[in-house]
C-alpha angles and dihedrals in degrees: 000000000000124000090245093055092048090049092051091050092051092049091048091050091049093049092047091051092046097049094042088069092086128149117270115234106222120193121206106214136173144108122310116287094014090126101260097143091041089056093043090053092048094050093047094043094047093051105029107015090238133102139227108216149317125294129213141175088237110097118249095023084150106061099159130045112259123199133201114190138212103017116166115207118190126197127216091258091058097256115133141188130202113217145170110223116217113195106201133196117264112276117226138154094232135031116190122183089216088071089066092048088065088066093055099262120147116250095252092051091045092052090047092051092048091052093047091047091052090051089047093055090052089050092049091052091050090054090049093052098045117011113032125098098183141000139228104198111202123207131177103238092209091065136069108270093199094091126136093241093054094048090047095048095046088049091053092048091050092048089056090048091231120161108250136190115194114213120206099205134193097039087154089073121092095236095051114133108173091168088073089061091049089051092048095051108023092155092070135056112262121200119193115216146150106231090188097051098029094237113165096351089133089068089052091051090051091051091048092056089049098046103034103034 
């Protein structure tokens, strides 16, 4: 083998190694009002001082995927991961405009929100099929995790062989039962946090550097 060929192979190997160190695009998925945007804001604020978007008690406040790029998360052992966070609309099997009327919205606005939320779910699924490298799946730990939408979504994530961390959120609430989520999905790591209060988010960051690095 000539010197020139060996040199080209070394350069090729170096370039391949260099460019393979790309950012991981991490989607935050889960049902409506599980705390996805609250967590996205906390991650971005903790590591960049910025934010992703507004939160609300009204379901489907996030009706379009929102992305924040180039976030470096560092673990206690010094390992780090560079990610893009994608905050996705709440995924559900049914969106009814009457649900928004219960929060005092006028019918026209409720219908508009329901339509936008439906389009947002389709967009979130497109991201999951084509553009996501890993998933944080958010669940409200005060609610039953054995819902059709959760079983369906975890199945889709598994079929794509994506790394996933399940987050049992809202452990600051009296009815929180994160052990139910661990029982529902024992095949995946489950981290219990309060996205609102920041409880135990350091453990989540450690797991993110491990799973998505």
